[in-house]
Amino acid sequence: MTNEEPAPKKAAEPSGVDLARVALRAAKEQARARGDAAQQKKQARRGGLRSGARADGRDPMALGAAINRLLTERGWETPAAVGGVMGRWPQIVGEDVAKHCEPEKYDEDERVLVVRCDSTAWATNLRLLAPTLVARLNEDLGHGAVKMIKVNGPGGPARRYGPLRAPGSTGPGDTYG
């Protein structure tokens, strides 16, 4: 008994029919590629792509979807969400606080919400509530949307600029030496 291992069989050479199938497949792929290129050239000559039966990015869309797409493309989600918070301020902080304190602006770079209060007592009260409000706002808007609340007290009367005011002056006290 000899332990002869059978010689590995060679892969069968493709016959005439198999060669014809491979050649036909390659020819179809080349024709399809040429057809796609020709189709794109025709569309470019006609003035761009034409809308068809299938949906694409140029089709009309609902206003809400268009606004959401614009907000996403421009990266305005956080400022828009904070703007929504300013509209819902009474529901977030409560009616009592909302009567005396209102949000003025949001600094997107520093993530600071500026709030103005109508009295110094309410400003002090809101400064004490600020960490709780920041946590509540971040829960509503997403973590890190608001890092700090800057509380301003009541402002003085608006400065009145008269017709004899010099540019760059600090007021009537600067004219007396």
One Martini backbone bead per residue (centre of mass of N, CA, C, O) as a GRO file, in nm:
protein
  177
    1MET     BB    1   0.094   0.038   0.025
    2THR     BB    2   0.038   0.356  -0.086
    3ASN     BB    3   0.077   0.711  -0.008
    4GLU     BB    4  -0.102   0.849  -0.234
    5GLU     BB    5  -0.171   1.147  -0.347
    6PRO     BB    6  -0.381   1.321  -0.505
    7ALA     BB    7  -0.382   1.522  -0.748
    8PRO     BB    8  -0.450   1.824  -0.803
    9LYS     BB    9  -0.692   1.984  -0.953
   10LYS     BB   10  -0.748   2.159  -1.213
   11ALA     BB   11  -0.877   2.418  -1.329
   12ALA     BB   12  -1.103   2.469  -1.543
   13GLU     BB   13  -1.117   2.562  -1.843
   14PRO     BB   14  -1.269   2.778  -2.018
   15SER     BB   15  -1.503   2.769  -2.227
   16GLY     BB   16  -1.666   2.908  -2.483
   17VAL     BB   17  -1.924   2.982  -2.319
   18ASP     BB   18  -1.786   3.118  -2.075
   19LEU     BB   19  -1.633   3.333  -2.237
   20ALA     BB   20  -1.887   3.465  -2.353
   21ARG     BB   21  -2.010   3.554  -2.081
   22VAL     BB   22  -1.778   3.734  -1.985
   23ALA     BB   23  -1.779   3.923  -2.230
   24LEU     BB   24  -2.073   4.017  -2.205
   25ARG     BB   25  -2.053   4.141  -1.922
   26ALA     BB   26  -1.832   4.350  -1.990
   27ALA     BB   27  -1.991   4.494  -2.216
   28LYS     BB   28  -2.231   4.587  -2.040
   29GLU     BB   29  -2.071   4.759  -1.839
   30GLN     BB   30  -1.950   4.954  -2.048
   31ALA     BB   31  -2.221   5.055  -2.164
   32ARG     BB   32  -2.334   5.166  -1.901
   33ALA     BB   33  -2.109   5.372  -1.850
   34ARG     BB   34  -2.149   5.528  -2.117
   35GLY     BB   35  -2.449   5.599  -2.067
   36ASP     BB   36  -2.414   5.763  -1.807
   37ALA     BB   37  -2.227   5.978  -1.926
   38ALA     BB   38  -2.420   6.072  -2.150
   39GLN     BB   39  -2.655   6.155  -1.965
   40GLN     BB   40  -2.499   6.374  -1.808
   41LYS     BB   41  -2.434   6.552  -2.052
   42LYS     BB   42  -2.724   6.611  -2.136
   43GLN     BB   43  -2.813   6.746  -1.868
   44ALA     BB   44  -2.604   6.973  -1.878
   45ARG     BB   45  -2.706   7.098  -2.148
   46ARG     BB   46  -3.014   7.143  -2.036
   47GLY     BB   47  -2.967   7.263  -1.727
   48GLY     BB   48  -2.971   7.007  -1.571
   49LEU     BB   49  -3.158   6.857  -1.366
   50ARG     BB   50  -3.446   6.667  -1.353
   51SER     BB   51  -3.744   6.613  -1.242
   52GLY     BB   52  -3.905   6.339  -1.104
   53ALA     BB   53  -4.070   6.083  -0.942
   54ARG     BB   54  -3.850   6.117  -0.748
   55ALA     BB   55  -3.707   6.207  -0.467
   56ASP     BB   56  -3.537   6.515  -0.388
   57GLY     BB   57  -3.366   6.811  -0.287
   58ARG     BB   58  -3.563   6.997  -0.496
   59ASP     BB   59  -3.814   6.960  -0.365
   60PRO     BB   60  -4.080   7.038  -0.220
   61MET     BB   61  -4.148   7.173   0.113
   62ALA     BB   62  -4.215   7.219   0.413
   63LEU     BB   63  -4.160   7.474   0.621
   64GLY     BB   64  -4.060   7.319   0.872
   65ALA     BB   65  -3.851   7.146   0.717
   66ALA     BB   66  -3.689   7.386   0.603
   67ILE     BB   67  -3.609   7.509   0.876
   68ASN     BB   68  -3.468   7.261   0.995
   69ARG     BB   69  -3.256   7.241   0.772
   70LEU     BB   70  -3.133   7.522   0.814
   71LEU     BB   71  -3.049   7.488   1.110
   72THR     BB   72  -2.859   7.248   1.058
   73GLU     BB   73  -2.670   7.369   0.838
   74ARG     BB   74  -2.592   7.635   1.030
   75GLY     BB   75  -2.596   7.574   1.351
   76TRP     BB   76  -2.892   7.682   1.508
   77GLU     BB   77  -3.013   7.509   1.741
   78THR     BB   78  -2.942   7.652   2.010
   79PRO     BB   79  -3.051   7.941   1.956
   80ALA     BB   80  -3.340   7.841   1.896
   81ALA     BB   81  -3.390   7.705   2.168
   82VAL     BB   82  -3.347   7.959   2.340
   83GLY     BB   83  -3.575   8.120   2.206
   84GLY     BB   84  -3.792   7.923   2.314
   85VAL     BB   85  -3.735   7.981   2.612
   86MET     BB   86  -3.813   8.281   2.606
   87GLY     BB   87  -4.114   8.207   2.540
   88ARG     BB   88  -4.117   7.992   2.809
   89TRP     BB   89  -4.038   8.130   3.080
   90PRO     BB   90  -4.286   8.092   3.275
   91GLN     BB   91  -4.270   7.773   3.274
   92ILE     BB   92  -3.976   7.748   3.387
   93VAL     BB   93  -3.980   7.969   3.647
   94GLY     BB   94  -4.247   8.098   3.679
   95GLU     BB   95  -4.474   8.344   3.730
   96ASP     BB   96  -4.342   8.514   3.956
   97VAL     BB   97  -4.060   8.550   3.824
   98ALA     BB   98  -4.161   8.650   3.538
   99LYS     BB   99  -4.272   8.929   3.638
  100HIS     BB  100  -3.954   9.029   3.729
  101CYS     BB  101  -3.813   8.842   3.499
  102GLU     BB  102  -3.613   8.876   3.194
  103PRO     BB  103  -3.491   8.783   2.904
  104GLU     BB  104  -3.251   8.923   2.674
  105LYS     BB  105  -2.988   8.730   2.617
  106TYR     BB  106  -2.763   8.521   2.407
  107ASP     BB  107  -2.441   8.379   2.435
  108GLU     BB  108  -2.303   8.146   2.234
  109ASP     BB  109  -1.998   8.137   2.300
  110GLU     BB  110  -2.041   8.144   2.634
  111ARG     BB  111  -2.321   8.045   2.737
  112VAL     BB  112  -2.503   8.312   2.814
  113LEU     BB  113  -2.766   8.427   3.018
  114VAL     BB  114  -2.951   8.726   3.012
  115VAL     BB  115  -3.101   8.890   3.300
  116ARG     BB  116  -3.375   9.106   3.389
  117CYS     BB  117  -3.463   9.299   3.668
  118ASP     BB  118  -3.691   9.519   3.852
  119SER     BB  119  -3.508   9.443   4.109
  120THR     BB  120  -3.273   9.382   4.349
  121ALA     BB  121  -3.423   9.156   4.494
  122TRP     BB  122  -3.470   8.978   4.239
  123ALA     BB  123  -3.176   8.955   4.159
  124THR     BB  124  -3.085   8.806   4.413
  125ASN     BB  125  -3.281   8.570   4.388
  126LEU     BB  126  -3.179   8.476   4.104
  127ARG     BB  127  -2.887   8.419   4.189
  128LEU     BB  128  -2.973   8.183   4.379
  129LEU     BB  129  -3.133   8.024   4.132
  130ALA     BB  130  -2.930   7.975   3.894
  131PRO     BB  131  -2.836   7.675   3.919
  132THR     BB  132  -3.121   7.558   3.883
  133LEU     BB  133  -3.178   7.690   3.605
  134VAL     BB  134  -2.944   7.567   3.449
  135ALA     BB  135  -3.035   7.274   3.488
  136ARG     BB  136  -3.317   7.309   3.357
  137LEU     BB  137  -3.217   7.412   3.080
  138ASN     BB  138  -3.031   7.166   3.013
  139GLU     BB  139  -3.261   6.963   3.020
  140ASP     BB  140  -3.417   7.102   2.781
  141LEU     BB  141  -3.158   7.162   2.565
  142GLY     BB  142  -2.900   7.044   2.676
  143HIS     BB  143  -2.592   6.982   2.749
  144GLY     BB  144  -2.429   7.303   2.775
  145ALA     BB  145  -2.607   7.548   2.670
  146VAL     BB  146  -2.588   7.655   2.976
  147LYS     BB  147  -2.352   7.793   3.208
  148MET     BB  148  -2.482   8.089   3.261
  149ILE     BB  149  -2.632   8.343   3.469
  150LYS     BB  150  -2.690   8.681   3.406
  151VAL     BB  151  -2.767   8.932   3.645
  152ASN     BB  152  -2.973   9.217   3.616
  153GLY     BB  153  -3.069   9.498   3.716
  154PRO     BB  154  -3.196   9.784   3.724
  155GLY     BB  155  -3.208  10.041   3.520
  156GLY     BB  156  -3.160  10.334   3.436
  157PRO     BB  157  -3.209  10.591   3.277
  158ALA     BB  158  -3.198  10.704   2.983
  159ARG     BB  159  -2.988  10.851   2.785
  160ARG     BB  160  -2.961  11.186   2.695
  161TYR     BB  161  -2.916  11.330   2.380
  162GLY     BB  162  -2.805  11.622   2.285
  163PRO     BB  163  -2.717  11.869   2.055
  164LEU     BB  164  -2.440  11.950   2.249
  165ARG     BB  165  -2.293  11.689   2.216
  166ALA     BB  166  -1.989  11.541   2.249
  167PRO     BB  167  -1.786  11.336   2.114
  168GLY     BB  168  -1.665  11.124   2.380
  169SER     BB  169  -1.814  11.209   2.614
  170THR     BB  170  -1.915  11.158   2.973
  171GLY     BB  171  -2.044  11.439   3.029
  172PRO     BB  172  -2.090  11.722   3.223
  173GLY     BB  173  -1.820  11.680   3.406
  174ASP     BB  174  -1.593  11.718   3.164
  175THR     BB  175  -1.607  12.054   3.145
  176TYR     BB  176  -1.462  12.095   3.453
  177GLY     BB  177  -1.139  12.031   3.441
   0.00000   0.00000   0.00000
